[in-house]
Amino acid sequence: MTFGQKLKKARLEKCMTQKQLAEQLYVRHNSVSNWENDINKPDPSTIEHICGILDITPNYLLAITSEDFSPAEKLIIKKYRALDKHGKEMIDFTLQKEWERSTNVYSFPFVNAAHERTGIEVTEDMLMNDNDIMDSDSF
């Protein structure tokens, strides 16, 4: 993302208009528009002020890589840190499962798919039947 795109994203995540940001920075509205459209960039002291208002770091705005956290990511971290042990365990479990699901989009564990969450005992015959279906050329 460009400087302007990052600035706009951070501003919108704070639910601010360009005019509101400009007023807090004591600049004209079109200055913020020019920054967000990558026409020009603010001076270093203004960048520092922007970062204070939008709760971001200069590295977030200026870095080529996005290794710094966005305001939305910071909010997630803040909420996570406020959770008790049980809450953190729930989030960790869910995050791990969702990460596994989303990174294994093309691995299809169909075998036993009809049985795993039904609470029934899966017999050897059932497994063989599932395997026969999955191995079938007509499937």
PDB file of N, CA and C in Angstrom, residues 46-100:
ATOM      1  N   THR A  46       4.342  17.084  10.821  1.00  0.00           N
ATOM      2  CA  THR A  46       2.919  16.825  10.578  1.00  0.00           C
ATOM      3  C   THR A  46       2.649  15.328  10.606  1.00  0.00           C
ATOM      4  N   ILE A  47       3.577  14.534  10.070  1.00  0.00           N
ATOM      5  CA  ILE A  47       3.426  13.072  10.118  1.00  0.00           C
ATOM      6  C   ILE A  47       3.352  12.607  11.570  1.00  0.00           C
ATOM      7  N   GLU A  48       4.197  13.195  12.406  1.00  0.00           N
ATOM      8  CA  GLU A  48       4.190  12.841  13.821  1.00  0.00           C
ATOM      9  C   GLU A  48       2.835  13.186  14.447  1.00  0.00           C
ATOM     10  N   HIS A  49       2.295  14.320  14.094  1.00  0.00           N
ATOM     11  CA  HIS A  49       0.989  14.745  14.618  1.00  0.00           C
ATOM     12  C   HIS A  49      -0.116  13.823  14.098  1.00  0.00           C
ATOM     13  N   ILE A  50      -0.054  13.469  12.823  1.00  0.00           N
ATOM     14  CA  ILE A  50      -1.032  12.540  12.229  1.00  0.00           C
ATOM     15  C   ILE A  50      -1.027  11.219  13.003  1.00  0.00           C
ATOM     16  N   CYS A  51       0.167  10.729  13.270  1.00  0.00           N
ATOM     17  CA  CYS A  51       0.305   9.446  13.966  1.00  0.00           C
ATOM     18  C   CYS A  51      -0.310   9.497  15.362  1.00  0.00           C
ATOM     19  N   GLY A  52      -0.143  10.616  16.040  1.00  0.00           N
ATOM     20  CA  GLY A  52      -0.753  10.775  17.356  1.00  0.00           C
ATOM     21  C   GLY A  52      -2.269  10.785  17.283  1.00  0.00           C
ATOM     22  N   ILE A  53      -2.818  11.453  16.297  1.00  0.00           N
ATOM     23  CA  ILE A  53      -4.273  11.549  16.138  1.00  0.00           C
ATOM     24  C   ILE A  53      -4.875  10.199  15.743  1.00  0.00           C
ATOM     25  N   LEU A  54      -4.211   9.501  14.804  1.00  0.00           N
ATOM     26  CA  LEU A  54      -4.767   8.257  14.275  1.00  0.00           C
ATOM     27  C   LEU A  54      -4.286   7.008  15.014  1.00  0.00           C
ATOM     28  N   ASP A  55      -3.443   7.193  16.017  1.00  0.00           N
ATOM     29  CA  ASP A  55      -2.916   6.077  16.814  1.00  0.00           C
ATOM     30  C   ASP A  55      -2.187   5.055  15.936  1.00  0.00           C
ATOM     31  N   ILE A  56      -1.277   5.576  15.121  1.00  0.00           N
ATOM     32  CA  ILE A  56      -0.436   4.749  14.270  1.00  0.00           C
ATOM     33  C   ILE A  56       1.006   5.203  14.450  1.00  0.00           C
ATOM     34  N   THR A  57       1.937   4.444  13.898  1.00  0.00           N
ATOM     35  CA  THR A  57       3.343   4.819  13.992  1.00  0.00           C
ATOM     36  C   THR A  57       3.809   5.377  12.652  1.00  0.00           C
ATOM     37  N   PRO A  58       4.848   6.207  12.679  1.00  0.00           N
ATOM     38  CA  PRO A  58       5.404   6.685  11.411  1.00  0.00           C
ATOM     39  C   PRO A  58       5.850   5.524  10.527  1.00  0.00           C
ATOM     40  N   ASN A  59       6.344   4.461  11.157  1.00  0.00           N
ATOM     41  CA  ASN A  59       6.756   3.295  10.384  1.00  0.00           C
ATOM     42  C   ASN A  59       5.594   2.708   9.596  1.00  0.00           C
ATOM     43  N   TYR A  60       4.404   2.695  10.184  1.00  0.00           N
ATOM     44  CA  TYR A  60       3.227   2.194   9.474  1.00  0.00           C
ATOM     45  C   TYR A  60       2.980   2.996   8.208  1.00  0.00           C
ATOM     46  N   LEU A  61       3.088   4.317   8.312  1.00  0.00           N
ATOM     47  CA  LEU A  61       2.827   5.169   7.147  1.00  0.00           C
ATOM     48  C   LEU A  61       3.955   5.142   6.114  1.00  0.00           C
ATOM     49  N   LEU A  62       5.180   5.116   6.588  1.00  0.00           N
ATOM     50  CA  LEU A  62       6.316   5.330   5.695  1.00  0.00           C
ATOM     51  C   LEU A  62       6.987   4.055   5.201  1.00  0.00           C
ATOM     52  N   ALA A  63       6.819   2.946   5.904  1.00  0.00           N
ATOM     53  CA  ALA A  63       7.517   1.714   5.538  1.00  0.00           C
ATOM     54  C   ALA A  63       6.941   1.110   4.264  1.00  0.00           C
ATOM     55  N   ILE A  64       7.816   0.525   3.484  1.00  0.00           N
ATOM     56  CA  ILE A  64       7.394  -0.152   2.261  1.00  0.00           C
ATOM     57  C   ILE A  64       6.653  -1.436   2.610  1.00  0.00           C
ATOM     58  N   THR A  65       7.122  -2.126   3.631  1.00  0.00           N
ATOM     59  CA  THR A  65       6.426  -3.331   4.082  1.00  0.00           C
ATOM     60  C   THR A  65       5.425  -2.947   5.153  1.00  0.00           C
ATOM     61  N   SER A  66       4.470  -3.812   5.378  1.00  0.00           N
ATOM     62  CA  SER A  66       3.440  -3.515   6.384  1.00  0.00           C
ATOM     63  C   SER A  66       3.646  -4.378   7.626  1.00  0.00           C
ATOM     64  N   GLU A  67       4.862  -4.360   8.162  1.00  0.00           N
ATOM     65  CA  GLU A  67       5.153  -5.149   9.347  1.00  0.00           C
ATOM     66  C   GLU A  67       4.586  -4.512  10.611  1.00  0.00           C
ATOM     67  N   ASP A  68       4.279  -3.237  10.562  1.00  0.00           N
ATOM     68  CA  ASP A  68       3.680  -2.575  11.707  1.00  0.00           C
ATOM     69  C   ASP A  68       2.186  -2.888  11.714  1.00  0.00           C
ATOM     70  N   PHE A  69       1.556  -2.784  12.880  1.00  0.00           N
ATOM     71  CA  PHE A  69       0.152  -3.115  12.992  1.00  0.00           C
ATOM     72  C   PHE A  69      -0.737  -1.960  12.572  1.00  0.00           C
ATOM     73  N   SER A  70      -1.826  -2.290  11.883  1.00  0.00           N
ATOM     74  CA  SER A  70      -2.828  -1.290  11.542  1.00  0.00           C
ATOM     75  C   SER A  70      -3.622  -0.965  12.806  1.00  0.00           C
ATOM     76  N   PRO A  71      -4.375   0.124  12.797  1.00  0.00           N
ATOM     77  CA  PRO A  71      -5.204   0.439  13.964  1.00  0.00           C
ATOM     78  C   PRO A  71      -6.190  -0.685  14.306  1.00  0.00           C
ATOM     79  N   ALA A  72      -6.757  -1.337  13.299  1.00  0.00           N
ATOM     80  CA  ALA A  72      -7.699  -2.432  13.554  1.00  0.00           C
ATOM     81  C   ALA A  72      -6.992  -3.604  14.230  1.00  0.00           C
ATOM     82  N   GLU A  73      -5.767  -3.912  13.789  1.00  0.00           N
ATOM     83  CA  GLU A  73      -5.004  -4.995  14.412  1.00  0.00           C
ATOM     84  C   GLU A  73      -4.635  -4.637  15.846  1.00  0.00           C
ATOM     85  N   LYS A  74      -4.291  -3.379  16.086  1.00  0.00           N
ATOM     86  CA  LYS A  74      -3.975  -2.945  17.444  1.00  0.00           C
ATOM     87  C   LYS A  74      -5.178  -3.116  18.367  1.00  0.00           C
ATOM     88  N   LEU A  75      -6.372  -2.825  17.859  1.00  0.00           N
ATOM     89  CA  LEU A  75      -7.579  -2.965  18.663  1.00  0.00           C
ATOM     90  C   LEU A  75      -7.822  -4.431  19.012  1.00  0.00           C
ATOM     91  N   ILE A  76      -7.594  -5.322  18.059  1.00  0.00           N
ATOM     92  CA  ILE A  76      -7.747  -6.757  18.317  1.00  0.00           C
ATOM     93  C   ILE A  76      -6.773  -7.205  19.398  1.00  0.00           C
ATOM     94  N   ILE A  77      -5.534  -6.749  19.313  1.00  0.00           N
ATOM     95  CA  ILE A  77      -4.532  -7.100  20.314  1.00  0.00           C
ATOM     96  C   ILE A  77      -4.935  -6.561  21.685  1.00  0.00           C
ATOM     97  N   LYS A  78      -5.421  -5.332  21.724  1.00  0.00           N
ATOM     98  CA  LYS A  78      -5.841  -4.722  22.990  1.00  0.00           C
ATOM     99  C   LYS A  78      -6.977  -5.526  23.621  1.00  0.00           C
ATOM    100  N   LYS A  79      -7.947  -5.929  22.813  1.00  0.00           N
ATOM    101  CA  LYS A  79      -9.062  -6.725  23.318  1.00  0.00           C
ATOM    102  C   LYS A  79      -8.568  -8.090  23.808  1.00  0.00           C
ATOM    103  N   TYR A  80      -7.678  -8.709  23.051  1.00  0.00           N
ATOM    104  CA  TYR A  80      -7.142 -10.014  23.431  1.00  0.00           C
ATOM    105  C   TYR A  80      -6.438  -9.934  24.784  1.00  0.00           C
ATOM    106  N   ARG A  81      -5.637  -8.907  24.970  1.00  0.00           N
ATOM    107  CA  ARG A  81      -4.899  -8.752  26.221  1.00  0.00           C
ATOM    108  C   ARG A  81      -5.813  -8.554  27.425  1.00  0.00           C
ATOM    109  N   ALA A  82      -7.023  -8.064  27.200  1.00  0.00           N
ATOM    110  CA  ALA A  82      -7.964  -7.842  28.288  1.00  0.00           C
ATOM    111  C   ALA A  82      -8.741  -9.106  28.668  1.00  0.00           C
ATOM    112  N   LEU A  83      -8.623 -10.161  27.869  1.00  0.00           N
ATOM    113  CA  LEU A  83      -9.345 -11.401  28.144  1.00  0.00           C
ATOM    114  C   LEU A  83      -8.726 -12.166  29.308  1.00  0.00           C
ATOM    115  N   ASP A  84      -9.548 -12.972  29.967  1.00  0.00           N
ATOM    116  CA  ASP A  84      -9.016 -13.864  30.995  1.00  0.00           C
ATOM    117  C   ASP A  84      -8.428 -15.101  30.315  1.00  0.00           C
ATOM    118  N   LYS A  85      -7.904 -16.028  31.112  1.00  0.00           N
ATOM    119  CA  LYS A  85      -7.232 -17.212  30.581  1.00  0.00           C
ATOM    120  C   LYS A  85      -8.158 -18.016  29.671  1.00  0.00           C
ATOM    121  N   HIS A  86      -9.399 -18.219  30.099  1.00  0.00           N
ATOM    122  CA  HIS A  86     -10.355 -18.986  29.295  1.00  0.00           C
ATOM    123  C   HIS A  86     -10.621 -18.297  27.950  1.00  0.00           C
ATOM    124  N   GLY A  87     -10.823 -16.994  27.991  1.00  0.00           N
ATOM    125  CA  GLY A  87     -11.074 -16.251  26.753  1.00  0.00           C
ATOM    126  C   GLY A  87      -9.921 -16.365  25.782  1.00  0.00           C
ATOM    127  N   LYS A  88      -8.697 -16.249  26.302  1.00  0.00           N
ATOM    128  CA  LYS A  88      -7.516 -16.380  25.435  1.00  0.00           C
ATOM    129  C   LYS A  88      -7.411 -17.776  24.854  1.00  0.00           C
ATOM    130  N   GLU A  89      -7.730 -18.791  25.663  1.00  0.00           N
ATOM    131  CA  GLU A  89      -7.699 -20.164  25.152  1.00  0.00           C
ATOM    132  C   GLU A  89      -8.710 -20.344  24.025  1.00  0.00           C
ATOM    133  N   MET A  90      -9.890 -19.760  24.179  1.00  0.00           N
ATOM    134  CA  MET A  90     -10.928 -19.861  23.140  1.00  0.00           C
ATOM    135  C   MET A  90     -10.482 -19.186  21.844  1.00  0.00           C
ATOM    136  N   ILE A  91      -9.903 -17.997  21.972  1.00  0.00           N
ATOM    137  CA  ILE A  91      -9.422 -17.277  20.797  1.00  0.00           C
ATOM    138  C   ILE A  91      -8.279 -18.031  20.138  1.00  0.00           C
ATOM    139  N   ASP A  92      -7.341 -18.532  20.936  1.00  0.00           N
ATOM    140  CA  ASP A  92      -6.211 -19.281  20.393  1.00  0.00           C
ATOM    141  C   ASP A  92      -6.686 -20.517  19.636  1.00  0.00           C
ATOM    142  N   PHE A  93      -7.645 -21.235  20.214  1.00  0.00           N
ATOM    143  CA  PHE A  93      -8.190 -22.431  19.567  1.00  0.00           C
ATOM    144  C   PHE A  93      -8.855 -22.071  18.246  1.00  0.00           C
ATOM    145  N   THR A  94      -9.730 -21.070  18.284  1.00  0.00           N
ATOM    146  CA  THR A  94     -10.448 -20.662  17.077  1.00  0.00           C
ATOM    147  C   THR A  94      -9.489 -20.156  16.007  1.00  0.00           C
ATOM    148  N   LEU A  95      -8.525 -19.344  16.419  1.00  0.00           N
ATOM    149  CA  LEU A  95      -7.551 -18.821  15.466  1.00  0.00           C
ATOM    150  C   LEU A  95      -6.757 -19.946  14.807  1.00  0.00           C
ATOM    151  N   GLN A  96      -6.336 -20.919  15.609  1.00  0.00           N
ATOM    152  CA  GLN A  96      -5.579 -22.047  15.063  1.00  0.00           C
ATOM    153  C   GLN A  96      -6.417 -22.830  14.063  1.00  0.00           C
ATOM    154  N   LYS A  97      -7.658 -23.135  14.410  1.00  0.00           N
ATOM    155  CA  LYS A  97      -8.536 -23.898  13.513  1.00  0.00           C
ATOM    156  C   LYS A  97      -8.827 -23.121  12.228  1.00  0.00           C
ATOM    157  N   GLU A  98      -9.090 -21.833  12.345  1.00  0.00           N
ATOM    158  CA  GLU A  98      -9.363 -21.017  11.152  1.00  0.00           C
ATOM    159  C   GLU A  98      -8.120 -20.888  10.282  1.00  0.00           C
ATOM    160  N   TRP A  99      -6.951 -20.760  10.923  1.00  0.00           N
ATOM    161  CA  TRP A  99      -5.709 -20.690  10.156  1.00  0.00           C
ATOM    162  C   TRP A  99      -5.495 -22.000   9.411  1.00  0.00           C
ATOM    163  N   GLU A 100      -5.692 -23.121  10.082  1.00  0.00           N
ATOM    164  CA  GLU A 100      -5.542 -24.425   9.430  1.00  0.00           C
ATOM    165  C   GLU A 100      -6.516 -24.557   8.277  1.00  0.00           C
TER     166      GLU A 100
END
